[in-house]
Amino acid sequence: MRIRTASALLGVLAVGVSACASPASPAPAAPAVSVSTPAAAPLRSTPEPAPPPVTWQVGAHPLPRRADGLGQVLPTPPELIDRSLPTVDVLPPPTGGKYAATVRPVPADVLARSTWQPACPVASTALRYLTMSFWGFDGRAHTGEMLVNASVADNVTKAFAKLYTRKFPLEEMRVTRPDELTAPPTGDGNSTSAFVCRPARGLTTWSAHAYGLAVDVNPFCNPYTKGDLVLPELASAYVDRSRIRPGMVRVGDPTVQAFTSIGWTWGGAWTTPKDRMHFTATGK
């Protein structure tokens, strides 16, 4: 939040004084005297605090791979233990501080930069392109984008409207690119997203994401865990859910309530794996 102190501004008061004489004895008029109150010096506005320097570049530090092809699970870097990175705007931010959302067929250019391909289990015409307002960790309102199944599009915008009202912070919300599926693992991603055309984790069957029927919320703040595996691989500091930090999804919190209200379930309630980022319309 930014604090602005308005400067006080005083007007100038002019007072005219003139002398009068009797008609019988005219006297020269006294010169007009102008009395003015000097304007008060404007108060100095409190300087806006400089944003903290960004000391971590997401995606810039490839991890050594495990035998299963995933990145090695390493301790969380100090810069990410209390993660609060600024949001880079990819769309114009909302105006007026009000939540705004749009639902429309997927534009050709958006489809081209997504992970959709003809082999995916859902037709491109069965997807919808959403834009939605969200609050960043920087305390500013932003506009994000998402691909979801047409059957859940309106409900997804309603769920994120509730998150916006509660000012639940999201680091970013954008369409997943195809190169991200084959890029070296860096273990530091935190994008809230939905449609990704890939198999379920550790399986050969399609995930709910491949149908546009699941959403991952702040993956780094809400990691997936199974045995010794943590995804994203640098998010171990967020496995301890007793230390509450912004962006975390917890039992019964407004995020869980928002998705429960549209009939979705939360992977954080599963026994194994624990998929704390994952909300799904299919239960998977």
PDB file of C-alpha atoms in Angstrom:
ATOM      1  CA  MET A   1       0.000   0.000   0.000  1.00  0.00           C
ATOM      2  CA  ARG A   2       1.296   3.471  -0.746  1.00  0.00           C
ATOM      3  CA  ILE A   3       0.732   6.380   1.594  1.00  0.00           C
ATOM      4  CA  ARG A   4       0.171   9.793   0.123  1.00  0.00           C
ATOM      5  CA  THR A   5       0.091  12.926   2.332  1.00  0.00           C
ATOM      6  CA  ALA A   6      -1.754  15.751   0.613  1.00  0.00           C
ATOM      7  CA  SER A   7      -0.102  19.159   0.952  1.00  0.00           C
ATOM      8  CA  ALA A   8      -2.169  21.828   2.711  1.00  0.00           C
ATOM      9  CA  LEU A   9      -2.911  24.764   0.431  1.00  0.00           C
ATOM     10  CA  LEU A  10      -3.945  28.157   1.890  1.00  0.00           C
ATOM     11  CA  GLY A  11      -5.548  30.866  -0.229  1.00  0.00           C
ATOM     12  CA  VAL A  12      -4.380  34.502  -0.160  1.00  0.00           C
ATOM     13  CA  LEU A  13      -6.657  36.881   1.709  1.00  0.00           C
ATOM     14  CA  ALA A  14      -6.690  40.494   0.372  1.00  0.00           C
ATOM     15  CA  VAL A  15      -8.176  43.236   2.500  1.00  0.00           C
ATOM     16  CA  GLY A  16      -8.798  46.692   1.000  1.00  0.00           C
ATOM     17  CA  VAL A  17      -8.950  49.628   3.399  1.00  0.00           C
ATOM     18  CA  SER A  18     -10.039  53.111   2.289  1.00  0.00           C
ATOM     19  CA  ALA A  19     -10.740  56.372   4.197  1.00  0.00           C
ATOM     20  CA  CYS A  20     -13.896  58.538   3.774  1.00  0.00           C
ATOM     21  CA  ALA A  21     -14.318  62.310   4.298  1.00  0.00           C
ATOM     22  CA  SER A  22     -17.329  64.515   5.016  1.00  0.00           C
ATOM     23  CA  PRO A  23     -18.957  65.949   1.880  1.00  0.00           C
ATOM     24  CA  ALA A  24     -18.493  69.436   3.354  1.00  0.00           C
ATOM     25  CA  SER A  25     -14.791  68.940   3.862  1.00  0.00           C
ATOM     26  CA  PRO A  26     -13.461  66.726   1.133  1.00  0.00           C
ATOM     27  CA  ALA A  27     -10.161  65.153   1.931  1.00  0.00           C
ATOM     28  CA  PRO A  28      -7.875  63.180  -0.255  1.00  0.00           C
ATOM     29  CA  ALA A  29      -8.536  59.448  -0.125  1.00  0.00           C
ATOM     30  CA  ALA A  30      -6.087  57.439   1.836  1.00  0.00           C
ATOM     31  CA  PRO A  31      -4.061  55.086  -0.308  1.00  0.00           C
ATOM     32  CA  ALA A  32      -5.430  51.559  -0.482  1.00  0.00           C
ATOM     33  CA  VAL A  33      -3.579  49.147   1.700  1.00  0.00           C
ATOM     34  CA  SER A  34      -3.385  45.517   0.654  1.00  0.00           C
ATOM     35  CA  VAL A  35      -2.844  43.049   3.460  1.00  0.00           C
ATOM     36  CA  SER A  36      -2.098  39.466   2.477  1.00  0.00           C
ATOM     37  CA  THR A  37      -1.418  36.331   4.468  1.00  0.00           C
ATOM     38  CA  PRO A  38       1.534  34.497   3.039  1.00  0.00           C
ATOM     39  CA  ALA A  39       0.679  31.054   1.733  1.00  0.00           C
ATOM     40  CA  ALA A  40       1.855  28.330   4.030  1.00  0.00           C
ATOM     41  CA  ALA A  41       4.822  26.421   2.723  1.00  0.00           C
ATOM     42  CA  PRO A  42       3.603  23.139   1.253  1.00  0.00           C
ATOM     43  CA  LEU A  43       4.168  20.161   3.459  1.00  0.00           C
ATOM     44  CA  ARG A  44       6.656  17.696   2.109  1.00  0.00           C
ATOM     45  CA  SER A  45       5.025  14.481   1.035  1.00  0.00           C
ATOM     46  CA  THR A  46       6.309  11.368   2.710  1.00  0.00           C
ATOM     47  CA  PRO A  47       8.571   9.690   0.174  1.00  0.00           C
ATOM     48  CA  GLU A  48       7.153   6.459  -1.150  1.00  0.00           C
ATOM     49  CA  PRO A  49       9.243   3.568   0.085  1.00  0.00           C
ATOM     50  CA  ALA A  50      11.389   2.051  -2.600  1.00  0.00           C
ATOM     51  CA  PRO A  51      10.354  -1.498  -3.520  1.00  0.00           C
ATOM     52  CA  PRO A  52      12.726  -4.126  -2.178  1.00  0.00           C
ATOM     53  CA  PRO A  53      15.352  -5.166  -4.683  1.00  0.00           C
ATOM     54  CA  VAL A  54      14.512  -8.297  -6.622  1.00  0.00           C
ATOM     55  CA  THR A  55      17.324 -10.669  -5.767  1.00  0.00           C
ATOM     56  CA  TRP A  56      15.886 -13.819  -7.322  1.00  0.00           C
ATOM     57  CA  GLN A  57      15.240 -14.425 -11.011  1.00  0.00           C
ATOM     58  CA  VAL A  58      12.675 -17.183 -11.508  1.00  0.00           C
ATOM     59  CA  GLY A  59      13.775 -19.873 -13.945  1.00  0.00           C
ATOM     60  CA  ALA A  60      17.414 -18.829 -14.007  1.00  0.00           C
ATOM     61  CA  HIS A  61      18.892 -21.608 -11.853  1.00  0.00           C
ATOM     62  CA  PRO A  62      18.556 -25.117 -13.383  1.00  0.00           C
ATOM     63  CA  LEU A  63      18.663 -27.965 -10.878  1.00  0.00           C
ATOM     64  CA  PRO A  64      20.596 -31.224 -11.159  1.00  0.00           C
ATOM     65  CA  ARG A  65      18.188 -33.993 -12.131  1.00  0.00           C
ATOM     66  CA  ARG A  66      17.088 -37.031 -10.174  1.00  0.00           C
ATOM     67  CA  ALA A  67      16.889 -40.459 -11.734  1.00  0.00           C
ATOM     68  CA  ASP A  68      13.184 -39.873 -12.457  1.00  0.00           C
ATOM     69  CA  GLY A  69      13.994 -36.742 -14.473  1.00  0.00           C
ATOM     70  CA  LEU A  70      12.685 -34.283 -11.913  1.00  0.00           C
ATOM     71  CA  GLY A  71      14.984 -31.791 -10.235  1.00  0.00           C
ATOM     72  CA  GLN A  72      16.780 -32.611  -7.015  1.00  0.00           C
ATOM     73  CA  VAL A  73      14.944 -31.410  -3.929  1.00  0.00           C
ATOM     74  CA  LEU A  74      17.209 -28.781  -2.361  1.00  0.00           C
ATOM     75  CA  PRO A  75      16.841 -26.440   0.623  1.00  0.00           C
ATOM     76  CA  THR A  76      14.825 -23.313  -0.059  1.00  0.00           C
ATOM     77  CA  PRO A  77      17.083 -20.361  -0.912  1.00  0.00           C
ATOM     78  CA  PRO A  78      16.957 -17.599   1.741  1.00  0.00           C
ATOM     79  CA  GLU A  79      15.400 -15.199  -0.796  1.00  0.00           C
ATOM     80  CA  LEU A  80      12.379 -17.485  -1.158  1.00  0.00           C
ATOM     81  CA  ILE A  81      11.711 -18.589   2.424  1.00  0.00           C
ATOM     82  CA  ASP A  82       9.266 -15.693   2.828  1.00  0.00           C
ATOM     83  CA  ARG A  83       8.409 -15.387  -0.833  1.00  0.00           C
ATOM     84  CA  SER A  84       7.062 -12.017  -1.941  1.00  0.00           C
ATOM     85  CA  LEU A  85       8.214 -11.374  -5.505  1.00  0.00           C
ATOM     86  CA  PRO A  86       6.616  -8.586  -7.548  1.00  0.00           C
ATOM     87  CA  THR A  87       4.147  -9.337 -10.326  1.00  0.00           C
ATOM     88  CA  VAL A  88       5.087  -8.526 -13.916  1.00  0.00           C
ATOM     89  CA  ASP A  89       2.005  -7.289 -15.763  1.00  0.00           C
ATOM     90  CA  VAL A  90       1.220  -9.159 -18.975  1.00  0.00           C
ATOM     91  CA  LEU A  91      -2.198  -7.489 -19.327  1.00  0.00           C
ATOM     92  CA  PRO A  92      -3.392  -3.997 -18.317  1.00  0.00           C
ATOM     93  CA  PRO A  93      -4.263  -3.916 -14.604  1.00  0.00           C
ATOM     94  CA  PRO A  94      -7.902  -3.375 -13.596  1.00  0.00           C
ATOM     95  CA  THR A  95      -9.186   0.136 -13.023  1.00  0.00           C
ATOM     96  CA  GLY A  96     -11.235   1.456 -10.149  1.00  0.00           C
ATOM     97  CA  GLY A  97     -10.182  -1.274  -7.747  1.00  0.00           C
ATOM     98  CA  LYS A  98     -13.070  -3.527  -8.753  1.00  0.00           C
ATOM     99  CA  TYR A  99     -12.880  -7.169  -9.765  1.00  0.00           C
ATOM    100  CA  ALA A 100     -13.297  -7.722 -13.489  1.00  0.00           C
ATOM    101  CA  ALA A 101     -13.430 -10.942 -15.500  1.00  0.00           C
ATOM    102  CA  THR A 102     -14.010 -11.945 -19.114  1.00  0.00           C
ATOM    103  CA  VAL A 103     -14.862 -15.321 -20.663  1.00  0.00           C
ATOM    104  CA  ARG A 104     -14.462 -15.951 -24.391  1.00  0.00           C
ATOM    105  CA  PRO A 105     -13.342 -18.549 -26.932  1.00  0.00           C
ATOM    106  CA  VAL A 106      -9.582 -19.001 -27.036  1.00  0.00           C
ATOM    107  CA  PRO A 107      -7.994 -16.534 -29.478  1.00  0.00           C
ATOM    108  CA  ALA A 108      -5.732 -18.135 -32.087  1.00  0.00           C
ATOM    109  CA  ASP A 109      -2.605 -16.386 -30.809  1.00  0.00           C
ATOM    110  CA  VAL A 110      -3.275 -17.531 -27.229  1.00  0.00           C
ATOM    111  CA  LEU A 111      -3.866 -21.114 -28.354  1.00  0.00           C
ATOM    112  CA  ALA A 112      -0.597 -21.022 -30.295  1.00  0.00           C
ATOM    113  CA  ARG A 113       1.405 -20.102 -27.186  1.00  0.00           C
ATOM    114  CA  SER A 114      -0.366 -22.643 -24.959  1.00  0.00           C
ATOM    115  CA  THR A 115       0.363 -26.342 -24.479  1.00  0.00           C
ATOM    116  CA  TRP A 116      -2.678 -27.376 -26.516  1.00  0.00           C
ATOM    117  CA  GLN A 117      -2.104 -29.717 -29.471  1.00  0.00           C
ATOM    118  CA  PRO A 118      -4.433 -31.979 -31.480  1.00  0.00           C
ATOM    119  CA  ALA A 119      -3.455 -34.996 -29.353  1.00  0.00           C
ATOM    120  CA  CYS A 120      -4.821 -33.364 -26.189  1.00  0.00           C
ATOM    121  CA  PRO A 121      -7.941 -34.980 -24.670  1.00  0.00           C
ATOM    122  CA  VAL A 122     -10.030 -31.824 -25.099  1.00  0.00           C
ATOM    123  CA  ALA A 123     -10.831 -29.920 -28.277  1.00  0.00           C
ATOM    124  CA  SER A 124      -9.618 -26.342 -28.451  1.00  0.00           C
ATOM    125  CA  THR A 125     -13.223 -25.252 -29.019  1.00  0.00           C
ATOM    126  CA  ALA A 126     -14.123 -26.767 -25.637  1.00  0.00           C
ATOM    127  CA  LEU A 127     -11.724 -24.415 -23.844  1.00  0.00           C
ATOM    128  CA  ARG A 128     -12.315 -20.832 -22.775  1.00  0.00           C
ATOM    129  CA  TYR A 129      -9.890 -17.945 -22.320  1.00  0.00           C
ATOM    130  CA  LEU A 130     -10.399 -16.092 -19.035  1.00  0.00           C
ATOM    131  CA  THR A 131      -9.024 -12.791 -17.823  1.00  0.00           C
ATOM    132  CA  MET A 132      -9.448 -12.085 -14.112  1.00  0.00           C
ATOM    133  CA  SER A 133      -8.352  -9.488 -11.581  1.00  0.00           C
ATOM    134  CA  PHE A 134      -6.086 -10.578  -8.742  1.00  0.00           C
ATOM    135  CA  TRP A 135      -3.976  -9.034  -5.991  1.00  0.00           C
ATOM    136  CA  GLY A 136      -0.212  -9.486  -6.161  1.00  0.00           C
ATOM    137  CA  PHE A 137       2.215  -9.928  -3.293  1.00  0.00           C
ATOM    138  CA  ASP A 138       3.189  -6.338  -4.089  1.00  0.00           C
ATOM    139  CA  GLY A 139      -0.200  -5.111  -2.822  1.00  0.00           C
ATOM    140  CA  ARG A 140      -1.305  -4.048  -6.303  1.00  0.00           C
ATOM    141  CA  ALA A 141      -4.218  -5.194  -8.445  1.00  0.00           C
ATOM    142  CA  HIS A 142      -3.297  -7.043 -11.643  1.00  0.00           C
ATOM    143  CA  THR A 143      -5.026  -8.836 -14.504  1.00  0.00           C
ATOM    144  CA  GLY A 144      -4.237 -12.476 -15.149  1.00  0.00           C
ATOM    145  CA  GLU A 145      -5.148 -14.979 -17.854  1.00  0.00           C
ATOM    146  CA  MET A 146      -6.151 -18.626 -17.769  1.00  0.00           C
ATOM    147  CA  LEU A 147      -7.443 -21.419 -20.010  1.00  0.00           C
ATOM    148  CA  VAL A 148     -10.178 -23.650 -18.571  1.00  0.00           C
ATOM    149  CA  ASN A 149     -12.842 -26.036 -19.789  1.00  0.00           C
ATOM    150  CA  ALA A 150     -15.908 -24.201 -21.076  1.00  0.00           C
ATOM    151  CA  SER A 151     -18.120 -26.146 -18.658  1.00  0.00           C
ATOM    152  CA  VAL A 152     -16.448 -24.561 -15.608  1.00  0.00           C
ATOM    153  CA  ALA A 153     -15.468 -21.130 -16.940  1.00  0.00           C
ATOM    154  CA  ASP A 154     -18.133 -19.047 -15.195  1.00  0.00           C
ATOM    155  CA  ASN A 155     -17.661 -20.842 -11.876  1.00  0.00           C
ATOM    156  CA  VAL A 156     -13.889 -20.332 -11.959  1.00  0.00           C
ATOM    157  CA  THR A 157     -14.350 -16.572 -12.376  1.00  0.00           C
ATOM    158  CA  LYS A 158     -16.710 -16.611  -9.377  1.00  0.00           C
ATOM    159  CA  ALA A 159     -14.147 -18.410  -7.218  1.00  0.00           C
ATOM    160  CA  PHE A 160     -11.414 -15.918  -8.106  1.00  0.00           C
ATOM    161  CA  ALA A 161     -13.814 -13.035  -7.448  1.00  0.00           C
ATOM    162  CA  LYS A 162     -13.991 -14.261  -3.847  1.00  0.00           C
ATOM    163  CA  LEU A 163     -10.190 -14.429  -3.626  1.00  0.00           C
ATOM    164  CA  TYR A 164      -9.986 -10.877  -4.974  1.00  0.00           C
ATOM    165  CA  THR A 165     -12.477  -9.634  -2.376  1.00  0.00           C
ATOM    166  CA  ARG A 166     -10.343 -11.167   0.377  1.00  0.00           C
ATOM    167  CA  LYS A 167      -7.146  -9.803  -1.216  1.00  0.00           C
ATOM    168  CA  PHE A 168      -5.597 -13.260  -1.284  1.00  0.00           C
ATOM    169  CA  PRO A 169      -2.242 -12.701  -3.054  1.00  0.00           C
ATOM    170  CA  LEU A 170      -1.148 -14.476  -6.231  1.00  0.00           C
ATOM    171  CA  GLU A 171       2.321 -13.999  -7.704  1.00  0.00           C
ATOM    172  CA  GLU A 172       1.237 -14.429 -11.310  1.00  0.00           C
ATOM    173  CA  MET A 173      -1.572 -15.879 -13.418  1.00  0.00           C
ATOM    174  CA  ARG A 174      -0.750 -16.749 -17.011  1.00  0.00           C
ATOM    175  CA  VAL A 175      -1.134 -19.404 -19.701  1.00  0.00           C
ATOM    176  CA  THR A 176       1.490 -22.156 -19.512  1.00  0.00           C
ATOM    177  CA  ARG A 177       3.867 -22.210 -22.497  1.00  0.00           C
ATOM    178  CA  PRO A 178       4.856 -25.434 -24.311  1.00  0.00           C
ATOM    179  CA  ASP A 179       8.579 -24.875 -23.703  1.00  0.00           C
ATOM    180  CA  GLU A 180       7.941 -25.025 -19.959  1.00  0.00           C
ATOM    181  CA  LEU A 181       7.090 -28.723 -20.258  1.00  0.00           C
ATOM    182  CA  THR A 182      10.568 -29.576 -21.564  1.00  0.00           C
ATOM    183  CA  ALA A 183      12.701 -26.890 -19.900  1.00  0.00           C
ATOM    184  CA  PRO A 184      15.313 -27.945 -17.305  1.00  0.00           C
ATOM    185  CA  PRO A 185      13.717 -27.993 -13.833  1.00  0.00           C
ATOM    186  CA  THR A 186      14.390 -24.939 -11.701  1.00  0.00           C
ATOM    187  CA  GLY A 187      12.017 -25.672  -8.818  1.00  0.00           C
ATOM    188  CA  ASP A 188      11.015 -22.045  -8.252  1.00  0.00           C
ATOM    189  CA  GLY A 189       7.838 -21.539 -10.307  1.00  0.00           C
ATOM    190  CA  ASN A 190       4.816 -19.929  -8.678  1.00  0.00           C
ATOM    191  CA  SER A 191       2.311 -19.304 -11.490  1.00  0.00           C
ATOM    192  CA  THR A 192      -1.385 -19.881 -10.816  1.00  0.00           C
ATOM    193  CA  SER A 193      -2.672 -21.755 -13.868  1.00  0.00           C
ATOM    194  CA  ALA A 194      -5.248 -24.271 -15.090  1.00  0.00           C
ATOM    195  CA  PHE A 195      -5.027 -25.967 -18.516  1.00  0.00           C
ATOM    196  CA  VAL A 196      -1.768 -27.845 -19.131  1.00  0.00           C
ATOM    197  CA  CYS A 197      -1.781 -30.711 -21.621  1.00  0.00           C
ATOM    198  CA  ARG A 198       0.271 -33.288 -19.717  1.00  0.00           C
ATOM    199  CA  PRO A 199      -0.196 -36.674 -18.014  1.00  0.00           C
ATOM    200  CA  ALA A 200      -1.010 -36.870 -14.324  1.00  0.00           C
ATOM    201  CA  ARG A 201       2.054 -36.724 -12.070  1.00  0.00           C
ATOM    202  CA  GLY A 202       3.825 -40.086 -12.187  1.00  0.00           C
ATOM    203  CA  LEU A 203       1.184 -41.623 -14.480  1.00  0.00           C
ATOM    204  CA  THR A 204       0.585 -42.060 -18.185  1.00  0.00           C
ATOM    205  CA  THR A 205      -3.090 -41.056 -18.065  1.00  0.00           C
ATOM    206  CA  TRP A 206      -4.168 -37.450 -18.638  1.00  0.00           C
ATOM    207  CA  SER A 207      -4.386 -35.155 -15.632  1.00  0.00           C
ATOM    208  CA  ALA A 208      -7.435 -33.048 -14.828  1.00  0.00           C
ATOM    209  CA  HIS A 209      -5.348 -30.083 -16.013  1.00  0.00           C
ATOM    210  CA  ALA A 210      -5.275 -31.582 -19.520  1.00  0.00           C
ATOM    211  CA  TYR A 211      -9.058 -31.190 -19.644  1.00  0.00           C
ATOM    212  CA  GLY A 212      -9.010 -27.672 -18.177  1.00  0.00           C
ATOM    213  CA  LEU A 213     -10.757 -28.971 -15.052  1.00  0.00           C
ATOM    214  CA  ALA A 214      -8.137 -28.160 -12.402  1.00  0.00           C
ATOM    215  CA  VAL A 215      -6.376 -25.055 -11.092  1.00  0.00           C
ATOM    216  CA  ASP A 216      -3.032 -24.815  -9.268  1.00  0.00           C
ATOM    217  CA  VAL A 217      -2.828 -21.862  -6.857  1.00  0.00           C
ATOM    218  CA  ASN A 218       0.600 -20.434  -5.914  1.00  0.00           C
ATOM    219  CA  PRO A 219       2.468 -23.751  -6.393  1.00  0.00           C
ATOM    220  CA  PHE A 220       5.584 -22.640  -4.531  1.00  0.00           C
ATOM    221  CA  CYS A 221       3.618 -21.539  -1.481  1.00  0.00           C
ATOM    222  CA  ASN A 222       1.525 -24.719  -1.618  1.00  0.00           C
ATOM    223  CA  PRO A 223       3.848 -27.554  -2.680  1.00  0.00           C
ATOM    224  CA  TYR A 224       3.032 -31.096  -3.773  1.00  0.00           C
ATOM    225  CA  THR A 225       4.632 -33.739  -1.546  1.00  0.00           C
ATOM    226  CA  LYS A 226       4.870 -37.511  -1.823  1.00  0.00           C
ATOM    227  CA  GLY A 227       7.517 -39.381   0.108  1.00  0.00           C
ATOM    228  CA  ASP A 228      10.768 -37.475  -0.325  1.00  0.00           C
ATOM    229  CA  LEU A 229       9.490 -35.580  -3.378  1.00  0.00           C
ATOM    230  CA  VAL A 230       8.665 -31.886  -3.098  1.00  0.00           C
ATOM    231  CA  LEU A 231       7.366 -29.946  -6.098  1.00  0.00           C
ATOM    232  CA  PRO A 232       8.423 -27.282  -6.844  1.00  0.00           C
ATOM    233  CA  GLU A 233      11.756 -28.689  -5.778  1.00  0.00           C
ATOM    234  CA  LEU A 234      12.949 -25.595  -3.873  1.00  0.00           C
ATOM    235  CA  ALA A 235       9.732 -25.158  -1.883  1.00  0.00           C
ATOM    236  CA  SER A 236      10.659 -27.267   1.164  1.00  0.00           C
ATOM    237  CA  ALA A 237      10.333 -24.253   3.477  1.00  0.00           C
ATOM    238  CA  TYR A 238       6.602 -24.229   2.727  1.00  0.00           C
ATOM    239  CA  VAL A 239       6.043 -27.867   3.675  1.00  0.00           C
ATOM    240  CA  ASP A 240       5.791 -26.713   7.299  1.00  0.00           C
ATOM    241  CA  ARG A 241       2.215 -25.394   7.328  1.00  0.00           C
ATOM    242  CA  SER A 242       2.387 -24.185  10.938  1.00  0.00           C
ATOM    243  CA  ARG A 243       4.350 -21.135   9.834  1.00  0.00           C
ATOM    244  CA  ILE A 244       1.713 -19.081   8.052  1.00  0.00           C
ATOM    245  CA  ARG A 245       2.831 -16.824   5.208  1.00  0.00           C
ATOM    246  CA  PRO A 246       0.932 -14.918   2.508  1.00  0.00           C
ATOM    247  CA  GLY A 247      -0.253 -17.013  -0.424  1.00  0.00           C
ATOM    248  CA  MET A 248      -0.592 -20.249   1.531  1.00  0.00           C
ATOM    249  CA  VAL A 249      -3.762 -22.350   1.220  1.00  0.00           C
ATOM    250  CA  ARG A 250      -4.875 -23.848   4.528  1.00  0.00           C
ATOM    251  CA  VAL A 251      -7.732 -26.004   5.797  1.00  0.00           C
ATOM    252  CA  GLY A 252     -11.011 -24.081   5.741  1.00  0.00           C
ATOM    253  CA  ASP A 253      -9.464 -20.807   4.589  1.00  0.00           C
ATOM    254  CA  PRO A 254     -11.109 -18.423   2.074  1.00  0.00           C
ATOM    255  CA  THR A 255      -9.393 -20.154  -0.849  1.00  0.00           C
ATOM    256  CA  VAL A 256     -10.710 -23.577   0.052  1.00  0.00           C
ATOM    257  CA  GLN A 257     -14.137 -22.048   0.723  1.00  0.00           C
ATOM    258  CA  ALA A 258     -14.145 -20.280  -2.659  1.00  0.00           C
ATOM    259  CA  PHE A 259     -13.511 -23.476  -4.615  1.00  0.00           C
ATOM    260  CA  THR A 260     -15.725 -25.604  -2.387  1.00  0.00           C
ATOM    261  CA  SER A 261     -18.562 -23.181  -3.167  1.00  0.00           C
ATOM    262  CA  ILE A 262     -18.358 -24.157  -6.860  1.00  0.00           C
ATOM    263  CA  GLY A 263     -18.250 -27.879  -6.084  1.00  0.00           C
ATOM    264  CA  TRP A 264     -14.479 -28.408  -6.419  1.00  0.00           C
ATOM    265  CA  THR A 265     -12.221 -30.391  -4.087  1.00  0.00           C
ATOM    266  CA  TRP A 266      -8.778 -29.579  -2.682  1.00  0.00           C
ATOM    267  CA  GLY A 267      -5.721 -31.801  -3.076  1.00  0.00           C
ATOM    268  CA  GLY A 268      -4.371 -30.572   0.241  1.00  0.00           C
ATOM    269  CA  ALA A 269      -6.991 -32.728   1.959  1.00  0.00           C
ATOM    270  CA  TRP A 270      -5.617 -35.912   0.368  1.00  0.00           C
ATOM    271  CA  THR A 271      -3.542 -38.319   2.449  1.00  0.00           C
ATOM    272  CA  THR A 272      -0.956 -39.063  -0.222  1.00  0.00           C
ATOM    273  CA  PRO A 273       0.091 -37.282  -2.250  1.00  0.00           C
ATOM    274  CA  LYS A 274      -0.537 -33.926  -0.593  1.00  0.00           C
ATOM    275  CA  ASP A 275      -1.243 -31.598  -3.500  1.00  0.00           C
ATOM    276  CA  ARG A 276      -1.723 -28.319  -1.638  1.00  0.00           C
ATOM    277  CA  MET A 277      -1.795 -26.153  -4.757  1.00  0.00           C
ATOM    278  CA  HIS A 278      -4.424 -28.270  -6.543  1.00  0.00           C
ATOM    279  CA  PHE A 279      -8.170 -27.617  -6.889  1.00  0.00           C
ATOM    280  CA  THR A 280     -10.159 -29.899  -9.150  1.00  0.00           C
ATOM    281  CA  ALA A 281     -13.638 -30.358 -10.564  1.00  0.00           C
ATOM    282  CA  THR A 282     -13.063 -34.104 -11.033  1.00  0.00           C
ATOM    283  CA  GLY A 283     -11.720 -35.064  -7.618  1.00  0.00           C
ATOM    284  CA  LYS A 284      -8.388 -35.999  -9.236  1.00  0.00           C
TER     285      LYS A 284
END
